[in-house]
PDB file of C-alpha atoms in Angstrom:
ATOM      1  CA  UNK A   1     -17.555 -16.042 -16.182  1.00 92.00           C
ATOM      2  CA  UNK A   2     -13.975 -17.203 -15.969  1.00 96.00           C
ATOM      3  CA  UNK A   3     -11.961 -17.617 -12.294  1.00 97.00           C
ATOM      4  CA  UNK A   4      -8.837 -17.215 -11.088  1.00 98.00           C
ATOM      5  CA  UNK A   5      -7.470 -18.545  -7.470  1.00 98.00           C
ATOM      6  CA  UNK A   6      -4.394 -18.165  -5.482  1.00 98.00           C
ATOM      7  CA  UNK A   7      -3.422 -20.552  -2.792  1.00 98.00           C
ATOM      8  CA  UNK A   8      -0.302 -21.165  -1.258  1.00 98.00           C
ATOM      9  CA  UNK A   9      -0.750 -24.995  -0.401  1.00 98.00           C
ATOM     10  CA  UNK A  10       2.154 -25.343   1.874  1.00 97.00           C
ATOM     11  CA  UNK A  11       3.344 -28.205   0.158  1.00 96.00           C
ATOM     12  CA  UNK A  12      -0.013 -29.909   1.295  1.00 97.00           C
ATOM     13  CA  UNK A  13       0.368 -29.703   4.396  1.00 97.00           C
ATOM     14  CA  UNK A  14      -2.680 -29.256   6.875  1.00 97.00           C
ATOM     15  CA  UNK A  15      -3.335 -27.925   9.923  1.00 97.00           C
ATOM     16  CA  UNK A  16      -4.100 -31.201  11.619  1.00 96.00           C
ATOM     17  CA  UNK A  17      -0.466 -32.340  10.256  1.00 96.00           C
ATOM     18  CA  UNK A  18      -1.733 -34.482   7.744  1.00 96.00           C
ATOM     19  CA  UNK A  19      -0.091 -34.551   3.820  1.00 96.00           C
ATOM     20  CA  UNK A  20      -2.962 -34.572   1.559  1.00 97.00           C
ATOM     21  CA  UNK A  21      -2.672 -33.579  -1.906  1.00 97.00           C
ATOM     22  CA  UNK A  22      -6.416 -34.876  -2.512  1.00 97.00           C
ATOM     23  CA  UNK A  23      -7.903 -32.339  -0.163  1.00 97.00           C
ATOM     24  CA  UNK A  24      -6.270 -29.492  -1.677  1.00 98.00           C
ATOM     25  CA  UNK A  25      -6.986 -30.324  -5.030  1.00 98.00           C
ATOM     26  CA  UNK A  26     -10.895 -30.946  -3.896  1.00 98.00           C
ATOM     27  CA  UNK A  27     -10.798 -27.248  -2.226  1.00 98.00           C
ATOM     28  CA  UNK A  28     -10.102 -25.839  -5.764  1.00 98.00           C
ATOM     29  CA  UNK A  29     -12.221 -28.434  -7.618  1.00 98.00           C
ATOM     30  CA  UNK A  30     -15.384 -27.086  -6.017  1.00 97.00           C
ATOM     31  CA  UNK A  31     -14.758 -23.413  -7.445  1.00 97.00           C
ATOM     32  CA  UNK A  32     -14.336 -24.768 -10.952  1.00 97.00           C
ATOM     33  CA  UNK A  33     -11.356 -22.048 -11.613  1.00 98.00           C
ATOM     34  CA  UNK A  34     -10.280 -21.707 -15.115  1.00 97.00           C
ATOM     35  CA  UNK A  35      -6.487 -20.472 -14.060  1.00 98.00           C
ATOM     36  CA  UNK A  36      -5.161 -21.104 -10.254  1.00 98.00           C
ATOM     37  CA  UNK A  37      -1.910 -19.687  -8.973  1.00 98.00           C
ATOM     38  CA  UNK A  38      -0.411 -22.171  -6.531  1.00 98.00           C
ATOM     39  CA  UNK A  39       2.964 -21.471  -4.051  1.00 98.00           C
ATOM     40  CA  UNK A  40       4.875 -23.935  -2.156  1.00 97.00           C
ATOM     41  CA  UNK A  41       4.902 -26.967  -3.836  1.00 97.00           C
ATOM     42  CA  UNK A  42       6.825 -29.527  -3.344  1.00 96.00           C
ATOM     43  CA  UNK A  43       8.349 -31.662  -6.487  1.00 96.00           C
ATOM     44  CA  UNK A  44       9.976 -34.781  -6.014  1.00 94.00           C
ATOM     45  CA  UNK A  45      10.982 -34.056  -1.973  1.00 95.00           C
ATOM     46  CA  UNK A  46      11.690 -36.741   0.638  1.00 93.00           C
ATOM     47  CA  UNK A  47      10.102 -34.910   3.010  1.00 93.00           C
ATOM     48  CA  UNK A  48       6.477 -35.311   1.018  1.00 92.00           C
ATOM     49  CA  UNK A  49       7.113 -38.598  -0.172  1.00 92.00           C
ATOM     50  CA  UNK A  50       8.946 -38.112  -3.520  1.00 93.00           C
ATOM     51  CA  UNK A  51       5.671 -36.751  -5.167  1.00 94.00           C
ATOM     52  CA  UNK A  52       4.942 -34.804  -7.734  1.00 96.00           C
ATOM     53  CA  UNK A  53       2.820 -32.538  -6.300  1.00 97.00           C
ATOM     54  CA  UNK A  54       2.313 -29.313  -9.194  1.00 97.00           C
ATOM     55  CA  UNK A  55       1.201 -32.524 -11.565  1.00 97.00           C
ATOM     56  CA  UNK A  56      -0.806 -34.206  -9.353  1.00 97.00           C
ATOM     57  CA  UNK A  57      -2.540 -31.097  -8.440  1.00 98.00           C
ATOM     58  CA  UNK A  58      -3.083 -30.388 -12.114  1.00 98.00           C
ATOM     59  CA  UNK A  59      -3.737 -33.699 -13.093  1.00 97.00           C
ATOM     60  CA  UNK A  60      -6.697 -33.765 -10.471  1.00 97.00           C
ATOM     61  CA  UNK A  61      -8.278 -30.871 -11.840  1.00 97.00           C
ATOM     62  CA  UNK A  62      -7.631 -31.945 -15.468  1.00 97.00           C
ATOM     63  CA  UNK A  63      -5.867 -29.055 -15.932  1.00 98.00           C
ATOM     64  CA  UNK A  64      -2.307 -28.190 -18.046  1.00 97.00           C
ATOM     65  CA  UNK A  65       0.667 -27.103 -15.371  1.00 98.00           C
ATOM     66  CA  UNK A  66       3.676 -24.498 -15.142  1.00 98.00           C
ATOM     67  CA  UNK A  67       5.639 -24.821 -12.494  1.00 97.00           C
ATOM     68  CA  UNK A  68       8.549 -22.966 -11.370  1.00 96.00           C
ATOM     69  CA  UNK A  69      11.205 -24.681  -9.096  1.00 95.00           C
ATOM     70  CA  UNK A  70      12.374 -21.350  -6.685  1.00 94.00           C
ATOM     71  CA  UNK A  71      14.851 -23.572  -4.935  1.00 93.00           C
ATOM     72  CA  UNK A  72      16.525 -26.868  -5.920  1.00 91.00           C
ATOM     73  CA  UNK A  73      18.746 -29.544  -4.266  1.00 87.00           C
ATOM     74  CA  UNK A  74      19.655 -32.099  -6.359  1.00 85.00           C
ATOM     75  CA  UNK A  75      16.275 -34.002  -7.182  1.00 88.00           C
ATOM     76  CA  UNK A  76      14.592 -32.197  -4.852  1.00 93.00           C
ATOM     77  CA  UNK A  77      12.279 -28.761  -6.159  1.00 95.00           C
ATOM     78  CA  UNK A  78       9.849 -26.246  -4.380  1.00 95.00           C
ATOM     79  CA  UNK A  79       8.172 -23.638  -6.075  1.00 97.00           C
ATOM     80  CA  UNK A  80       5.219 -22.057  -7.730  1.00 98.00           C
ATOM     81  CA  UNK A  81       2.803 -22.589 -10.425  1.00 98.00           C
ATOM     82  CA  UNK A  82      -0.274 -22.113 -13.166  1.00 98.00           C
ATOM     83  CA  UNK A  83      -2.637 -24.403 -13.759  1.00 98.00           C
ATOM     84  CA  UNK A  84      -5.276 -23.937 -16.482  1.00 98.00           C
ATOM     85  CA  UNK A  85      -7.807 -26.322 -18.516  1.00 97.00           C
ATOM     86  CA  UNK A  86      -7.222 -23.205 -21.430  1.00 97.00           C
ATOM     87  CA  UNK A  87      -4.424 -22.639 -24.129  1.00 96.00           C
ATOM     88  CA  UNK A  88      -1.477 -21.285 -22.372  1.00 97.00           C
ATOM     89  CA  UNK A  89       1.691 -20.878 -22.649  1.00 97.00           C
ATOM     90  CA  UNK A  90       5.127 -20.319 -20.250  1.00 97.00           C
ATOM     91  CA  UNK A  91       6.238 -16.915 -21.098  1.00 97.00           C
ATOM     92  CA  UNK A  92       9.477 -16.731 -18.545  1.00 96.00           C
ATOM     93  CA  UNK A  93      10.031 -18.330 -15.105  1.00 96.00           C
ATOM     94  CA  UNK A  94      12.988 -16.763 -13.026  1.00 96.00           C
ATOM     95  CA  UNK A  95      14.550 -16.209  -9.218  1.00 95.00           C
ATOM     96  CA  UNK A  96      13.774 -12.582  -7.847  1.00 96.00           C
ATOM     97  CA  UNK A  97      16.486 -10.896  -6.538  1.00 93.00           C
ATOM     98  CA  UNK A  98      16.794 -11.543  -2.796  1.00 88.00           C
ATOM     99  CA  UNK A  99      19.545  -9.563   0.023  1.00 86.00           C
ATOM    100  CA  UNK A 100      23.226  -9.810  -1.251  1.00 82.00           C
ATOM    101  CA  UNK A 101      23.739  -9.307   2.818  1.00 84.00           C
ATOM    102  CA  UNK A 102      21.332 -12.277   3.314  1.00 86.00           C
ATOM    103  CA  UNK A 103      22.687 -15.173   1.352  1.00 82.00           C
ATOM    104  CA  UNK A 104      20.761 -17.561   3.365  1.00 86.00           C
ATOM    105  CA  UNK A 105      17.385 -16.182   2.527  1.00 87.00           C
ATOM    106  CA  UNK A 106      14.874 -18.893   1.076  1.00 89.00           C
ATOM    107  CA  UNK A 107      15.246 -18.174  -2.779  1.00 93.00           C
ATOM    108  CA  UNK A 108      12.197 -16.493  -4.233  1.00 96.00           C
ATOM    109  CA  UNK A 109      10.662 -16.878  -7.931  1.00 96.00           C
ATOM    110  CA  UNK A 110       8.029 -15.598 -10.421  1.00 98.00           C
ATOM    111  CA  UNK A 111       6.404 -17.526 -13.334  1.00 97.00           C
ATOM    112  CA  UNK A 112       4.674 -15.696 -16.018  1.00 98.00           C
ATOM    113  CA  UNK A 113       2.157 -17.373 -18.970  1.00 98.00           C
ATOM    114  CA  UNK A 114       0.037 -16.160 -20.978  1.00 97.00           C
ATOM    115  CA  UNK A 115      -3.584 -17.682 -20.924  1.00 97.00           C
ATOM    116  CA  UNK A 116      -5.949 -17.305 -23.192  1.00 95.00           C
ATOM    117  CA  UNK A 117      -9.758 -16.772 -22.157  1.00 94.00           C
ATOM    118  CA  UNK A 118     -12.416 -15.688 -23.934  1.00 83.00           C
ATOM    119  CA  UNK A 119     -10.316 -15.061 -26.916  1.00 89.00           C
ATOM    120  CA  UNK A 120      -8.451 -12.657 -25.010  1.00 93.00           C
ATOM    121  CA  UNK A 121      -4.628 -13.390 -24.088  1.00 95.00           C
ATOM    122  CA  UNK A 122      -4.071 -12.295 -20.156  1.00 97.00           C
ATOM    123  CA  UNK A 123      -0.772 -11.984 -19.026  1.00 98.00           C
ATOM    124  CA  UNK A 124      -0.697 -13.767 -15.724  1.00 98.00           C
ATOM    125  CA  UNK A 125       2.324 -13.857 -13.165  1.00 98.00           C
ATOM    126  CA  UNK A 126       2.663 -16.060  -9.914  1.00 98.00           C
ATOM    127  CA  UNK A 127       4.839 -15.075  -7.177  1.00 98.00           C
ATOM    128  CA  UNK A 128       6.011 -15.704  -3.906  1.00 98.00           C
ATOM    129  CA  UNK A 129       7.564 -13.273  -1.988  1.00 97.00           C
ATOM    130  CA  UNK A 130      10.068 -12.930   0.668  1.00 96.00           C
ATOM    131  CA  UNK A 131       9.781 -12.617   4.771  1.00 94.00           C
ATOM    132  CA  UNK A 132      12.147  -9.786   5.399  1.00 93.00           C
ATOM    133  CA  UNK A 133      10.678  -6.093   4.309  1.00 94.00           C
ATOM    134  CA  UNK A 134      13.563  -4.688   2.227  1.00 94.00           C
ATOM    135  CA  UNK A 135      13.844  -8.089   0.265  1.00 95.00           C
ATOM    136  CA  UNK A 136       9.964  -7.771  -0.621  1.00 96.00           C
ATOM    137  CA  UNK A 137      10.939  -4.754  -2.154  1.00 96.00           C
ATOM    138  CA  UNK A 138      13.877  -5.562  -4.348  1.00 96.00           C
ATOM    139  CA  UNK A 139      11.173  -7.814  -5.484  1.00 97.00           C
ATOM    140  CA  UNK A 140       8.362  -6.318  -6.381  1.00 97.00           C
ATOM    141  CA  UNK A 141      10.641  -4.189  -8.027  1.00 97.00           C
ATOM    142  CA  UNK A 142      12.181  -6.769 -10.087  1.00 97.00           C
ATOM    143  CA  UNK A 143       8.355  -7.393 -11.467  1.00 98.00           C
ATOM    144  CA  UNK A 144       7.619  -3.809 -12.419  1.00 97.00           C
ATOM    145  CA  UNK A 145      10.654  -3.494 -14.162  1.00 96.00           C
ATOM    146  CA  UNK A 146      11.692  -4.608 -17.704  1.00 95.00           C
ATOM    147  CA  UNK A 147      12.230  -8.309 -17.306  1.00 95.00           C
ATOM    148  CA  UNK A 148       8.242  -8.613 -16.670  1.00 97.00           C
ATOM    149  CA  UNK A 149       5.823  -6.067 -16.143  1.00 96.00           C
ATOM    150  CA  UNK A 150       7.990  -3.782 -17.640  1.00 95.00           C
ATOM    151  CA  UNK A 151       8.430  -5.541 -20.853  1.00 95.00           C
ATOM    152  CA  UNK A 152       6.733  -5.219 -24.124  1.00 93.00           C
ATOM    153  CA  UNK A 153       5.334  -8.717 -24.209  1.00 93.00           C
ATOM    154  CA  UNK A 154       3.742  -8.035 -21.260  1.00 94.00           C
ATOM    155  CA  UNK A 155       0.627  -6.120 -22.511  1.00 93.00           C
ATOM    156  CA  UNK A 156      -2.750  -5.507 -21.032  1.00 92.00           C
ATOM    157  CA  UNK A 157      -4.796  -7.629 -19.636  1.00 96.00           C
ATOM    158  CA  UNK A 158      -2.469  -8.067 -16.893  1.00 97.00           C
ATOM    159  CA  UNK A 159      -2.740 -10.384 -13.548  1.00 98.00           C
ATOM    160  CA  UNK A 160      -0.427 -10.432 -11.010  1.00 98.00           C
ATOM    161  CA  UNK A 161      -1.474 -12.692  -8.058  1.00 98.00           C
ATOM    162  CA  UNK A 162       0.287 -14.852  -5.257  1.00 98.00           C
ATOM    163  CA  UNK A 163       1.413 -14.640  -1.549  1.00 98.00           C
ATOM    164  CA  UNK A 164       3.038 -11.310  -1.339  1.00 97.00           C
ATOM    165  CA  UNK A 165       4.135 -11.680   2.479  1.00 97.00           C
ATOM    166  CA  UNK A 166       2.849  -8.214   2.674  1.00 96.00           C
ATOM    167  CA  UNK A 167      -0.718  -6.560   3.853  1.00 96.00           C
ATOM    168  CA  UNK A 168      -2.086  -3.229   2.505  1.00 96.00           C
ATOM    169  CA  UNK A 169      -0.170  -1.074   4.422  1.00 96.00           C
ATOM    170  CA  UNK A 170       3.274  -2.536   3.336  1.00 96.00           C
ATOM    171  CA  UNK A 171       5.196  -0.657   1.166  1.00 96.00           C
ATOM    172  CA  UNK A 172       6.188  -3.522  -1.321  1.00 97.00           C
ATOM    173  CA  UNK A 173       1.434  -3.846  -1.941  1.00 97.00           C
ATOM    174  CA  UNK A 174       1.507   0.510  -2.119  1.00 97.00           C
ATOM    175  CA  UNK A 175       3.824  -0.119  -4.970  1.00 97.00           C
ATOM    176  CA  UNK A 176       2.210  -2.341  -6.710  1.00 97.00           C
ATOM    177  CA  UNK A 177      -1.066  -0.609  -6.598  1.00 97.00           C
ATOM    178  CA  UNK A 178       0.852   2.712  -8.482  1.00 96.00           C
ATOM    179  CA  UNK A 179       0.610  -0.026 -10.998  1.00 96.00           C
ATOM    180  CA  UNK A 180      -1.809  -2.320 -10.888  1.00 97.00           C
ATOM    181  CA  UNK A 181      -5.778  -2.369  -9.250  1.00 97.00           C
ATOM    182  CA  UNK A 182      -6.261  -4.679  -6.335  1.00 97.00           C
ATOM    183  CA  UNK A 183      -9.016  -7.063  -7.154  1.00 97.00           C
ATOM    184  CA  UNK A 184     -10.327  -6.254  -3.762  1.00 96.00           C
ATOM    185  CA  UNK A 185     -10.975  -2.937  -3.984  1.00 93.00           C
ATOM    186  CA  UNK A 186     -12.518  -3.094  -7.204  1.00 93.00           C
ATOM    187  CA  UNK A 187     -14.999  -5.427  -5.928  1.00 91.00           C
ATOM    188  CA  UNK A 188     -16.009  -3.076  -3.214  1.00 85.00           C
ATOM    189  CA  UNK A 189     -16.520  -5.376  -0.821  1.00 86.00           C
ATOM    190  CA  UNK A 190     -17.913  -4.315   2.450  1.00 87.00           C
ATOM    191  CA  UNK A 191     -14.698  -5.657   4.253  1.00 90.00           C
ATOM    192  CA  UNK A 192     -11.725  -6.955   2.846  1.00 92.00           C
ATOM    193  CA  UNK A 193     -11.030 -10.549   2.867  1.00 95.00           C
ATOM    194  CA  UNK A 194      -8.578 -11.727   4.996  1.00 97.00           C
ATOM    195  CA  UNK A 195      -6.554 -15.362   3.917  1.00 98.00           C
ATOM    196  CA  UNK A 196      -3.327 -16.173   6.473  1.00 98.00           C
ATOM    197  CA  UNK A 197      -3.867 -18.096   9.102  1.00 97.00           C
ATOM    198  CA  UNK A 198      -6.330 -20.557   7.594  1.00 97.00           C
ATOM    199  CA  UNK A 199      -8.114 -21.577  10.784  1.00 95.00           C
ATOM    200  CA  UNK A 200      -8.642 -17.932  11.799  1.00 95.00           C
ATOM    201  CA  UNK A 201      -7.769 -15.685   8.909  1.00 96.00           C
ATOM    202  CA  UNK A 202      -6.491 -12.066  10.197  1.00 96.00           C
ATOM    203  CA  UNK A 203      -3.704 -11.102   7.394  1.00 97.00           C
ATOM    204  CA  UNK A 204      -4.517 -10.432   4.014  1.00 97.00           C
ATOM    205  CA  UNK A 205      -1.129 -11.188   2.657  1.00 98.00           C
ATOM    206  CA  UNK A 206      -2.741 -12.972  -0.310  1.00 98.00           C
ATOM    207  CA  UNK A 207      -3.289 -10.915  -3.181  1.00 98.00           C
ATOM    208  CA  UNK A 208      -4.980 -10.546  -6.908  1.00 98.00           C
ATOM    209  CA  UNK A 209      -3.807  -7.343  -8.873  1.00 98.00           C
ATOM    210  CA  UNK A 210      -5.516  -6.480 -12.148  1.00 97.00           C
ATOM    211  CA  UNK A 211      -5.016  -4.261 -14.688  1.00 96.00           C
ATOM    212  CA  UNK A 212      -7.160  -2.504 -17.353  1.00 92.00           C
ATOM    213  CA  UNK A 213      -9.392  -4.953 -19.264  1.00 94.00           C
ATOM    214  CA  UNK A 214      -9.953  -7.263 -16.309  1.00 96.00           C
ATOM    215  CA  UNK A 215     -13.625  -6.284 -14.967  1.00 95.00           C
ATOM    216  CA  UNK A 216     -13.796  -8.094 -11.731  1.00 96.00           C
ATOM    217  CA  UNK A 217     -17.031  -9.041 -10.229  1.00 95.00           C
ATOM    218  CA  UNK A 218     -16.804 -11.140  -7.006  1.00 95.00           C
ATOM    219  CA  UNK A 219     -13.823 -12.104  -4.249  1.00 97.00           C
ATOM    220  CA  UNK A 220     -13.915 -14.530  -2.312  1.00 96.00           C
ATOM    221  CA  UNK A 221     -11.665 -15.984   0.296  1.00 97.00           C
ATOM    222  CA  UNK A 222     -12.636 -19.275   0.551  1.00 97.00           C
ATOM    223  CA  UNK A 223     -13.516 -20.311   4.049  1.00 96.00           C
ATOM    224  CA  UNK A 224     -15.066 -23.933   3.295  1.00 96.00           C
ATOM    225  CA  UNK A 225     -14.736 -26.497   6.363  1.00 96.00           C
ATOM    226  CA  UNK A 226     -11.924 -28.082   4.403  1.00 97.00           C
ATOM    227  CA  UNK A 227     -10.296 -25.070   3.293  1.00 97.00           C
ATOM    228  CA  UNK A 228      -9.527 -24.343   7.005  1.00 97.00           C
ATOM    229  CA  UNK A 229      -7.877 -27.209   7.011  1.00 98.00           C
ATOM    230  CA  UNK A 230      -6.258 -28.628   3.761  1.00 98.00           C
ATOM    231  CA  UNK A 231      -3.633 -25.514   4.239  1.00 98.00           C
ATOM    232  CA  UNK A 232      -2.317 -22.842   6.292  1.00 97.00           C
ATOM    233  CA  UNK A 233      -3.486 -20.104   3.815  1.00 98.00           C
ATOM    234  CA  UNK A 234      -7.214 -19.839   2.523  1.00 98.00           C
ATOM    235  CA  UNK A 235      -7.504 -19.620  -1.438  1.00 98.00           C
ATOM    236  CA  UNK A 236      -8.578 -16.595  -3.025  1.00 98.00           C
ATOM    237  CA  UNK A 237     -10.778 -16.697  -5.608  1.00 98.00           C
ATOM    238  CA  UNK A 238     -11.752 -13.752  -8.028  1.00 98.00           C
ATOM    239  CA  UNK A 239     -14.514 -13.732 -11.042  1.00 97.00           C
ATOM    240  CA  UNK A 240     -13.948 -11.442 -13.794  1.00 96.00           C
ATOM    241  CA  UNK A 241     -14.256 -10.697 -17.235  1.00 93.00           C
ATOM    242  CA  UNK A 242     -11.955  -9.385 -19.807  1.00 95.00           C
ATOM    243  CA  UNK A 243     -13.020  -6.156 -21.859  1.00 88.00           C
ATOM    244  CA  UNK A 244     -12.167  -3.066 -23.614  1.00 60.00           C
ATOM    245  CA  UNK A 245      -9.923  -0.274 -21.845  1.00 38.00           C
ATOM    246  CA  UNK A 246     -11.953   2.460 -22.052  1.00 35.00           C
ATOM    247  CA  UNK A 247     -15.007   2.606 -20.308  1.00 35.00           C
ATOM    248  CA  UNK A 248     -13.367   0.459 -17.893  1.00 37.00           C
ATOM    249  CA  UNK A 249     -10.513   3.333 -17.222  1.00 36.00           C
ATOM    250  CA  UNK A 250     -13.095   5.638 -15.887  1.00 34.00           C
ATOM    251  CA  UNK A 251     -14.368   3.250 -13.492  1.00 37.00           C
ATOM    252  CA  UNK A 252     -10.943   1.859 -11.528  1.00 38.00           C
ATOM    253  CA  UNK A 253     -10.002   5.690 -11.874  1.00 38.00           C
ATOM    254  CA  UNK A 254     -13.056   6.457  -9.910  1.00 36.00           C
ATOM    255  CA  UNK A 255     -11.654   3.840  -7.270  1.00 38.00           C
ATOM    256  CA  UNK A 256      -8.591   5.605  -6.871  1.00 36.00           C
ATOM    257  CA  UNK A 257     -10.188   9.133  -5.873  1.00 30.00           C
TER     258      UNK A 257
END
């Protein structure tokens, strides 16, 4: 049954202050994930020791990369990406719109691809977004609006997964679940699974949306020793499948009641 994982890898950065791009890399390795989401890379930065990190990462795991730069200084990138071991391919990777009264705000990005599994192509989009409430908003609605969820290309099966900066009760996640099924929820676990801060998670700021067609059947925040440590974030891992609409429809509408 295929995978998916988000993890915001904080450009490899551990809790015990050590870079490790191995570690994180083995973290993702042992849940065999057939598409994983990563934020906060760092490409070709000083401060990480000029390395490649979205390839490495990918090239670990034997796995094809997209990556997204959100910000760039001359050589230097940081961003997001999609990994997969199955045909993809980059549909669009943009900024988000952040404050026009905040031009100092850390620039914020989406990349979108579409995978193919199981014969199926999923639409799957990566984000990262912002710190500050009303610039979560301006992005989240930049991705339900034409440029991406919006548009035509983008048809169901839909994923939209990352590190929202934003728990259930935010009004940038209630947005986005007028739209779109949390993974959690649909799993019905018996509590949710929380990912931020790794060592002791108590936010659930990391999130999986589906759509119709994506049946999911297990979450996961992975708590492994080196999980707690390889990152400040946990990964989140979800198992699904990809089916018709129909009889699906009845049962996420029944989770909405």
């Amino acid at each position: 049954m295929p995978r998916i994982l988000t993890y915001n890898v904080h450009r490899c950065l551990g809790t015990d202050g050590r870079l490790s791009i191995t570690r994180v890399a083995d973290v993702i390795a042992a849940y065999e994930p057939d598409v994983v989401a990563l934020q906060e890379l760092d490409v070709g930065r000083i401060r990480t020791g000029g390395v490649d990190q979205a390839h490495a990462i990918a090239q670990a795991l034997g796995m094809h990369v997209h990556f997204h730069a959100s910000m760039r200084v001359l050589e230097e990138e940081y961003g997001n990406a999609i990994l997969t071991h199955r045909p993809s391919k980059l549909v669009k990777a943009e900024a988000l719109p952040g404050l026009a009264a905040k031009p100092r705000l850390e620039p914020r990005g989406a990349l979108w691809a579409s995978v193919n599994i199981g014969g199926a192509d999923v639409q799957i989009i990566n984000t990262h977004l912002g710190l500050r409430r009303h610039e979560r908003l301006a992005q989240v609605n930049a991705l339900l609006g034409p440029h991406w969820l919006g548009h035509q290309s983008c048809r169901e099966p839909v994923i939209l997964l990352g590190d929202l900066n934003a728990t259930p009760r935010s009004r940038a996640y209630q947005r986005i679940t007028a739209h779109l099924w949390d993974a959690q929820a649909l799993a019905r676990l018996p509590k949710p699974k929380a990912t931020f801060p790794s060592r002791l998670p108590m936010l659930r700021i990391d999130h999986v949306f589906v759509s119709r067609g994506i049946a999911v059947q297990r979450v996961e925040a992975v708590r492994t020793p080196p999980a707690r440590v390889a990152s400040d974030h946990l990964p989140l891992l979800v198992e699904f499948h990809v089916i018709g609409g129909k009889t699906h429809q009845t049962s996420m509408a029944h989770v909405h009641e």
